[in-house]
mmCIF file of C-alpha atoms in Angstrom:
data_model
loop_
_atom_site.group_PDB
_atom_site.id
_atom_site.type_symbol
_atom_site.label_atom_id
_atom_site.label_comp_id
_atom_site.label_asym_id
_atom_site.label_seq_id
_atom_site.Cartn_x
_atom_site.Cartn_y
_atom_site.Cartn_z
ATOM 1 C CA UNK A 21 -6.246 21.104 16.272
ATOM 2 C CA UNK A 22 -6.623 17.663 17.662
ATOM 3 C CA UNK A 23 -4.496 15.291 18.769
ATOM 4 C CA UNK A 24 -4.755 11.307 19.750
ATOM 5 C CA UNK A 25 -1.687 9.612 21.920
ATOM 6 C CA UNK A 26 -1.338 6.391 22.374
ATOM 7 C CA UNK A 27 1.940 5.577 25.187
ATOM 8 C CA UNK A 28 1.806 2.295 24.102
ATOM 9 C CA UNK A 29 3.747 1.485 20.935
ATOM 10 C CA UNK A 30 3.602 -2.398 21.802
ATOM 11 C CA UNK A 31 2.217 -5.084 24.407
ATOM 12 C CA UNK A 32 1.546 -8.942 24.409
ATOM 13 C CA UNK A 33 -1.121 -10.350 26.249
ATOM 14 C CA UNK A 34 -1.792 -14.341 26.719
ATOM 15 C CA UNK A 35 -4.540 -15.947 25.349
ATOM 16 C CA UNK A 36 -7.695 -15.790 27.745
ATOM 17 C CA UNK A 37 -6.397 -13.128 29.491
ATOM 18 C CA UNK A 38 -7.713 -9.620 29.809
ATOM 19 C CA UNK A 39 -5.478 -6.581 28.159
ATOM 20 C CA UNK A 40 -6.295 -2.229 28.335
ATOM 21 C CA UNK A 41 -4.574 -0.243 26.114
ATOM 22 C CA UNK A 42 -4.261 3.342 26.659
ATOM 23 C CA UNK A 43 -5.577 6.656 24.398
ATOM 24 C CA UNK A 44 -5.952 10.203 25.400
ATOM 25 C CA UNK A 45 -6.843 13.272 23.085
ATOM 26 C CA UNK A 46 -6.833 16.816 22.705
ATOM 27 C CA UNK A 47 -9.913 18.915 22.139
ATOM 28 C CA UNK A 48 -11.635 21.956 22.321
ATOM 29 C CA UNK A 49 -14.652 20.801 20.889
ATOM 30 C CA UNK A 50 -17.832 19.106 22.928
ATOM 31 C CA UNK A 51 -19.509 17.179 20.455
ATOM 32 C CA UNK A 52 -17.078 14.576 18.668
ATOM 33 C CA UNK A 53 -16.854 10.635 18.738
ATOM 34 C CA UNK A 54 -14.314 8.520 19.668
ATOM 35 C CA UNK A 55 -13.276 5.059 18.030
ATOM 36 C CA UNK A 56 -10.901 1.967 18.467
ATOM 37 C CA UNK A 57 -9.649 0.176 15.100
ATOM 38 C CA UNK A 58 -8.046 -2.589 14.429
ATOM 39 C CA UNK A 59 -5.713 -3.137 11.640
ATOM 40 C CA UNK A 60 -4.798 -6.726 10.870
ATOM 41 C CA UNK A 61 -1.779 -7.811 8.560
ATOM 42 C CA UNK A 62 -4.133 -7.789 5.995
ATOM 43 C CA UNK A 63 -4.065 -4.018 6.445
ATOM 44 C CA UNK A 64 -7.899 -3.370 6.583
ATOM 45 C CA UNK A 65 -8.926 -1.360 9.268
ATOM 46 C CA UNK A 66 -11.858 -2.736 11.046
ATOM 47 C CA UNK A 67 -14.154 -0.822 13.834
ATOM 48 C CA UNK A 68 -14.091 -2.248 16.791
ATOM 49 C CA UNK A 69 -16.035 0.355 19.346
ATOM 50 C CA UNK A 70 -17.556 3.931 19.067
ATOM 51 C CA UNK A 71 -18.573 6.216 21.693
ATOM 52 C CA UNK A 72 -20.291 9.328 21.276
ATOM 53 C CA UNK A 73 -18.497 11.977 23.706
ATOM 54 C CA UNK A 74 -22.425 13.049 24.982
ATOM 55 C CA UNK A 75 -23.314 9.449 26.671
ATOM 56 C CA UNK A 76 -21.495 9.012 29.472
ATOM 57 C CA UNK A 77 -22.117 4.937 29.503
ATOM 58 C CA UNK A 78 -18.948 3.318 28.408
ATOM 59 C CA UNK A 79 -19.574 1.546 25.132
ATOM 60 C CA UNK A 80 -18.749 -2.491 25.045
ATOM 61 C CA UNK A 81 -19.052 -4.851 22.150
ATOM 62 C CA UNK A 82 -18.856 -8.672 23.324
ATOM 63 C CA UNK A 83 -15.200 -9.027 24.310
ATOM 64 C CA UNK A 84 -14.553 -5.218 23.909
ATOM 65 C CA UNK A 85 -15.315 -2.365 26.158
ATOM 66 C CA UNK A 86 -13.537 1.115 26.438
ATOM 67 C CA UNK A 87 -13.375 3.253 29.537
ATOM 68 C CA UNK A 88 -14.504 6.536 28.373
ATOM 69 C CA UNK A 89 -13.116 9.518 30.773
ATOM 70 C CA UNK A 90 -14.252 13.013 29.191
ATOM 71 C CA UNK A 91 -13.061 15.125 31.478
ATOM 72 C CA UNK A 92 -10.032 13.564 31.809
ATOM 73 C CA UNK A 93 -9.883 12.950 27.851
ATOM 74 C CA UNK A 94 -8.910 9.530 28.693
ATOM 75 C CA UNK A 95 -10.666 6.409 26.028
ATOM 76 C CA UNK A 96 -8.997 3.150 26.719
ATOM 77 C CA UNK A 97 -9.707 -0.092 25.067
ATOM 78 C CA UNK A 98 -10.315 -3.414 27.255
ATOM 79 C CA UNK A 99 -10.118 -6.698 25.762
ATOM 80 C CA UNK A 100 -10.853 -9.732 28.096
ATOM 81 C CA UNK A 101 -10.844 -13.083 26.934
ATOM 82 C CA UNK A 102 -8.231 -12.158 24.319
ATOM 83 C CA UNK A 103 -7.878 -14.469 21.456
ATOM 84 C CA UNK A 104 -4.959 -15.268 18.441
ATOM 85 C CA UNK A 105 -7.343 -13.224 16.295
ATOM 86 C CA UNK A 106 -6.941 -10.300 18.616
ATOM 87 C CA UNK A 107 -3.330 -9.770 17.056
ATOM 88 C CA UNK A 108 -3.002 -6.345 14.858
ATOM 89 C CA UNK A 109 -2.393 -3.046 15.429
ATOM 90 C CA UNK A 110 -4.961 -0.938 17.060
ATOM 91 C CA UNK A 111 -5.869 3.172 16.520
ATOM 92 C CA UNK A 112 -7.412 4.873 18.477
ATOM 93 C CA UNK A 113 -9.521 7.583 16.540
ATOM 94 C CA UNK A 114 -11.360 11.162 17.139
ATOM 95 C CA UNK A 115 -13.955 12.706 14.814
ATOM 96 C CA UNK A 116 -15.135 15.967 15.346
ATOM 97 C CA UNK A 117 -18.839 15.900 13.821
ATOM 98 C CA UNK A 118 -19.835 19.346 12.168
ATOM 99 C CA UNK A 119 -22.459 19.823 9.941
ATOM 100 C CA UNK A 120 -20.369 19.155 6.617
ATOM 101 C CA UNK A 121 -18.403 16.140 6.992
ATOM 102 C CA UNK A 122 -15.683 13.806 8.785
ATOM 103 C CA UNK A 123 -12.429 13.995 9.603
ATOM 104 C CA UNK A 124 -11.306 10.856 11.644
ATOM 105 C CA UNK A 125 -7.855 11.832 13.947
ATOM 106 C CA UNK A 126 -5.805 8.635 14.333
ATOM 107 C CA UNK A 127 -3.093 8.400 17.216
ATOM 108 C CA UNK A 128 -0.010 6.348 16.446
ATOM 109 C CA UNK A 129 -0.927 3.087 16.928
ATOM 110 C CA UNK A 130 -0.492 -0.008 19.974
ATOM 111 C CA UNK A 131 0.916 -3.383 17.991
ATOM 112 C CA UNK A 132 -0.808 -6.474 20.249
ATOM 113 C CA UNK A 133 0.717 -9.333 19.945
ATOM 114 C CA UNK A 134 -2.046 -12.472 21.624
ATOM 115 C CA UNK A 135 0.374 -14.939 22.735
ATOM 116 C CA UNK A 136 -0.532 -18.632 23.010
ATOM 117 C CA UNK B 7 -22.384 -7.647 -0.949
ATOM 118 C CA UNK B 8 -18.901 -6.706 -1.390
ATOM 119 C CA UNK B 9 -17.109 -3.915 0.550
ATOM 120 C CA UNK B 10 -15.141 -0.902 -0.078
ATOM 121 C CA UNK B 11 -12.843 -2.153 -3.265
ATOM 122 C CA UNK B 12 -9.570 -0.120 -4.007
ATOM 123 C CA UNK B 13 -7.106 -0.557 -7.029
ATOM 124 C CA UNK B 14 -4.541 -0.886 -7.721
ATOM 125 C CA UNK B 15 -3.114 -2.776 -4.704
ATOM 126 C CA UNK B 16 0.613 -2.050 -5.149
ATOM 127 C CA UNK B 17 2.096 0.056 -7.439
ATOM 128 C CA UNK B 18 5.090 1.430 -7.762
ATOM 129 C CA UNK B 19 6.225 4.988 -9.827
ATOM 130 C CA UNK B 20 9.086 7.114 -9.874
ATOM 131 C CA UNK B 21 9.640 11.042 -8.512
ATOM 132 C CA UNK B 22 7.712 13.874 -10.385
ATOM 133 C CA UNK B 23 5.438 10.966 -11.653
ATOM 134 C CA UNK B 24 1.854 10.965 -11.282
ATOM 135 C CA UNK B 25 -0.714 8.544 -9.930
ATOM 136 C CA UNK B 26 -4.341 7.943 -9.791
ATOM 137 C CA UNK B 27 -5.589 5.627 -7.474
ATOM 138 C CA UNK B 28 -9.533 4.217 -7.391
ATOM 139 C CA UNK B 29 -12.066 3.282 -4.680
ATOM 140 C CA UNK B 30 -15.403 2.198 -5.035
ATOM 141 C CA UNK B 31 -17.643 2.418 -2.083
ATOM 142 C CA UNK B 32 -19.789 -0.330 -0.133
ATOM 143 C CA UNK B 33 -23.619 0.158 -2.752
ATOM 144 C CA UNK B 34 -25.460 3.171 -1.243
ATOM 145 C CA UNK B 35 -22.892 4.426 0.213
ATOM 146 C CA UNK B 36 -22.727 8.195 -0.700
ATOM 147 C CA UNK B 37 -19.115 9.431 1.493
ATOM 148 C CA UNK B 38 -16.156 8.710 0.827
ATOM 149 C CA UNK B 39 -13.137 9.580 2.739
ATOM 150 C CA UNK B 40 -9.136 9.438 1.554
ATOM 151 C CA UNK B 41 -6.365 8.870 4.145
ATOM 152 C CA UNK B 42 -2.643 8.425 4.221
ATOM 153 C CA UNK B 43 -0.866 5.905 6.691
ATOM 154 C CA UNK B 44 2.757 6.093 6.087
ATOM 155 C CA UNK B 45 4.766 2.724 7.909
ATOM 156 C CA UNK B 46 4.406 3.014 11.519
ATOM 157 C CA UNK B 47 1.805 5.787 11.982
ATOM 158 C CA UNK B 48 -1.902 6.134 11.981
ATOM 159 C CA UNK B 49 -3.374 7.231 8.896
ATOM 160 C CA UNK B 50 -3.734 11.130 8.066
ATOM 161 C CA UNK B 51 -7.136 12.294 6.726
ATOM 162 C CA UNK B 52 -6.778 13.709 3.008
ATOM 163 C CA UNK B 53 -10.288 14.281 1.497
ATOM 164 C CA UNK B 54 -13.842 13.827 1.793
ATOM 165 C CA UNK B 55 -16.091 13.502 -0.573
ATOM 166 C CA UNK B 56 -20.288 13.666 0.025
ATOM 167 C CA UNK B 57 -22.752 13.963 -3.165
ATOM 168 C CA UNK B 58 -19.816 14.542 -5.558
ATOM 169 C CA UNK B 59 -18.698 17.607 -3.508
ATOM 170 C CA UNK B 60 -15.558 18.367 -1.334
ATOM 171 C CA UNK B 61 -16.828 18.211 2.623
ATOM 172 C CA UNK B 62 -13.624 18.193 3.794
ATOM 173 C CA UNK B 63 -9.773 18.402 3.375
ATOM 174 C CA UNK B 64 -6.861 18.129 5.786
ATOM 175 C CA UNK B 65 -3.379 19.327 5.735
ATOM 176 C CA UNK B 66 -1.827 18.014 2.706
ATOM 177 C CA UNK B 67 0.080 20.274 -0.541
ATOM 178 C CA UNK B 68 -2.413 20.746 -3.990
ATOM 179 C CA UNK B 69 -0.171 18.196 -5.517
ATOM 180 C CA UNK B 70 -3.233 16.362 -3.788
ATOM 181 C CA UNK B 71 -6.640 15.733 -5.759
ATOM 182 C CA UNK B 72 -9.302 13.857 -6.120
ATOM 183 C CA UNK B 73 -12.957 13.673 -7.091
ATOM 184 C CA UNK B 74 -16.036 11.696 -6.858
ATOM 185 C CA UNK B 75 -18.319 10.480 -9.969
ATOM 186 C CA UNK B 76 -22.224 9.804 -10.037
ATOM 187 C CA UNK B 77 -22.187 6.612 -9.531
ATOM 188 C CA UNK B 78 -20.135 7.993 -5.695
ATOM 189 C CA UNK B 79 -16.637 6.026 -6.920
ATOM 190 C CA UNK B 80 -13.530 8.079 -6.095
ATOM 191 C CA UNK B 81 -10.146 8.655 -7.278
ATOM 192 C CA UNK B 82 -7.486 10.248 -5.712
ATOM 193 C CA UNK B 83 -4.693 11.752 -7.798
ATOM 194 C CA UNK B 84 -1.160 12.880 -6.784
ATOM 195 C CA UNK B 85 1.035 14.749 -8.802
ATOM 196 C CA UNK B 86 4.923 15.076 -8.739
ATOM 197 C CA UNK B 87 5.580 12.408 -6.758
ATOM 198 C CA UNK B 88 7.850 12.370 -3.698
ATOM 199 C CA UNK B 89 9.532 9.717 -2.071
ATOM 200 C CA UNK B 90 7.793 10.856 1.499
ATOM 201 C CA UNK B 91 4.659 9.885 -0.529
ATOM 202 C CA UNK B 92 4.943 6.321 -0.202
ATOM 203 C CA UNK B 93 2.478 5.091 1.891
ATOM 204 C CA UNK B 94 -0.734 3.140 2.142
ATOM 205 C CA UNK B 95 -3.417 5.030 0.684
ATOM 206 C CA UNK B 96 -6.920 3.818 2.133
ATOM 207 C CA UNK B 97 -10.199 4.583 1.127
ATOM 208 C CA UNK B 98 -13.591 4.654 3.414
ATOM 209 C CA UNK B 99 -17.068 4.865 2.778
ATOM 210 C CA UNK B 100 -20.133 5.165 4.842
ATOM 211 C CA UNK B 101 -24.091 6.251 3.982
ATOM 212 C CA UNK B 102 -24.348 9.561 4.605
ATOM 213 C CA UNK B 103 -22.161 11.675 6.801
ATOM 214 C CA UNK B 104 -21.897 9.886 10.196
ATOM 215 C CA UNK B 105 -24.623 10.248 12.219
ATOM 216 C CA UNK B 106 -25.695 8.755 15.104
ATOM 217 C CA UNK B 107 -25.595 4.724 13.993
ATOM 218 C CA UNK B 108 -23.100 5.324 11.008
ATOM 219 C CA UNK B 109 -20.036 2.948 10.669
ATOM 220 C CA UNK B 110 -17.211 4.075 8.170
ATOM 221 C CA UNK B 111 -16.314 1.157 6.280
ATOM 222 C CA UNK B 112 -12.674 0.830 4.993
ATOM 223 C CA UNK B 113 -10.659 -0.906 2.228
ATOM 224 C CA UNK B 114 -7.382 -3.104 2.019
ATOM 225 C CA UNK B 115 -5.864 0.108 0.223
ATOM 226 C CA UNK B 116 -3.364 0.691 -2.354
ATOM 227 C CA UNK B 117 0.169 0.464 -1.375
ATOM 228 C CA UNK B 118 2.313 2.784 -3.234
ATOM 229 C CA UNK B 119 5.620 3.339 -3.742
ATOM 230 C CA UNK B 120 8.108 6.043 -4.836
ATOM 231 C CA UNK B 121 11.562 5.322 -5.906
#
């Protein structure tokens, strides 16, 4: 079976600054994606960056970029520039894909706290 | 266009109750996935659903349904509640099975609890 740790239960970051928070996995499996979410107080989780375990480019979306280690089974989030609006929780998430559906892992959870 | 919608948003039952809760997907969207996040942890896949049929099911007792209707809405029923079932119940939905450029949309969920 999978797993997803996250060592991190909390951190703070100030504003501006630049924050990684830490994910590694479990698997036997070769083809699978990996995902961060972010869950606001208004409890909604929210993608914020996939990468698909076969392309070894690390994945970045504007402000967010992870650093994707396969053999190492290491996906960690960095935020730069971090903003108020950066403050949630945040899951990092596994999905083996096989040819009849999904089934997202989720590790415990980092609570950020964006300090002004 | 409005997103994945869930009801009810709270609700609250009783042990050896029963509960149905309701998710409509994002329009088109034919999957829809059921997960569990009790306070403090990531949520715990329950069920997917793709073209009305079970694709998938993780570890969780038969006291655990659900289904999906033509129109690809979902409910997801519990029976004899337990206390250890209160939790947020979310619901996801994406086009197909997630493929390459697939995003799995969730909702706000429905917070239940068990007294």
């Amino acid at each position: 079976a999978q797993t997803v740790t996250q060592s991190q239960p909390e951190m703070s970051v100030q504003e501006a600054e630049t924050v990684t928070l830490s994910c590694t996995y479990d698997t036997s499996e070769n083809n699978y994606y990996l995902f961060w979410y972010k869950q606001p107080p208004s409890r909604q989780m929210i993608l914020v960056i996939r990468q698909e375990a076969y392309k070894q480019q690390n994945a970045t979306e504007n402000r967010f970029s992870v650093n994707f280690q396969k053999a190492a089974k290491s996906f960690s989030l960095k935020i730069s520039d971090s903003q108020l609006g950066d403050t949630a929780m945040y899951f990092c998430a596994f999905m083996n894909k096989d040819n009849y559906g999904q089934n997202f892992v989720f590790g415990p959870g980092t609570r950020l706290s964006v300090l002004p | 266009d409005a997103g994945v919608t869930q009801s009810p948003t709270h609700l609250i039952k009783t042990r050896g109750q029963q509960v149905t809760l309701r998710c409509s997907p994002i329009s088109g969207h034919k999957s829809v996935s059921w997960y569990q996040q009790v306070l403090g942890q990531g949520p715990q896949f329950i069920f997917q659903y793709y073209e009305k049929e079970e694709r998938g099911r993780g570890n969780f007792p038969d006291r655990f349904s659900a289904r999906q209707f033509p129109n690809y809405s979902s409910e997801l029923n519990v029976n004899a509640l337990l206390l250890g079932d209160s939790a947020l119940y979310l619901c996801a939905s994406s086009l197909v099975t997630l493929g390459r450029n697939e995003k799995l949309f969730f909702g706000s969920g429905t917070q239940l609890s068990v007294l």
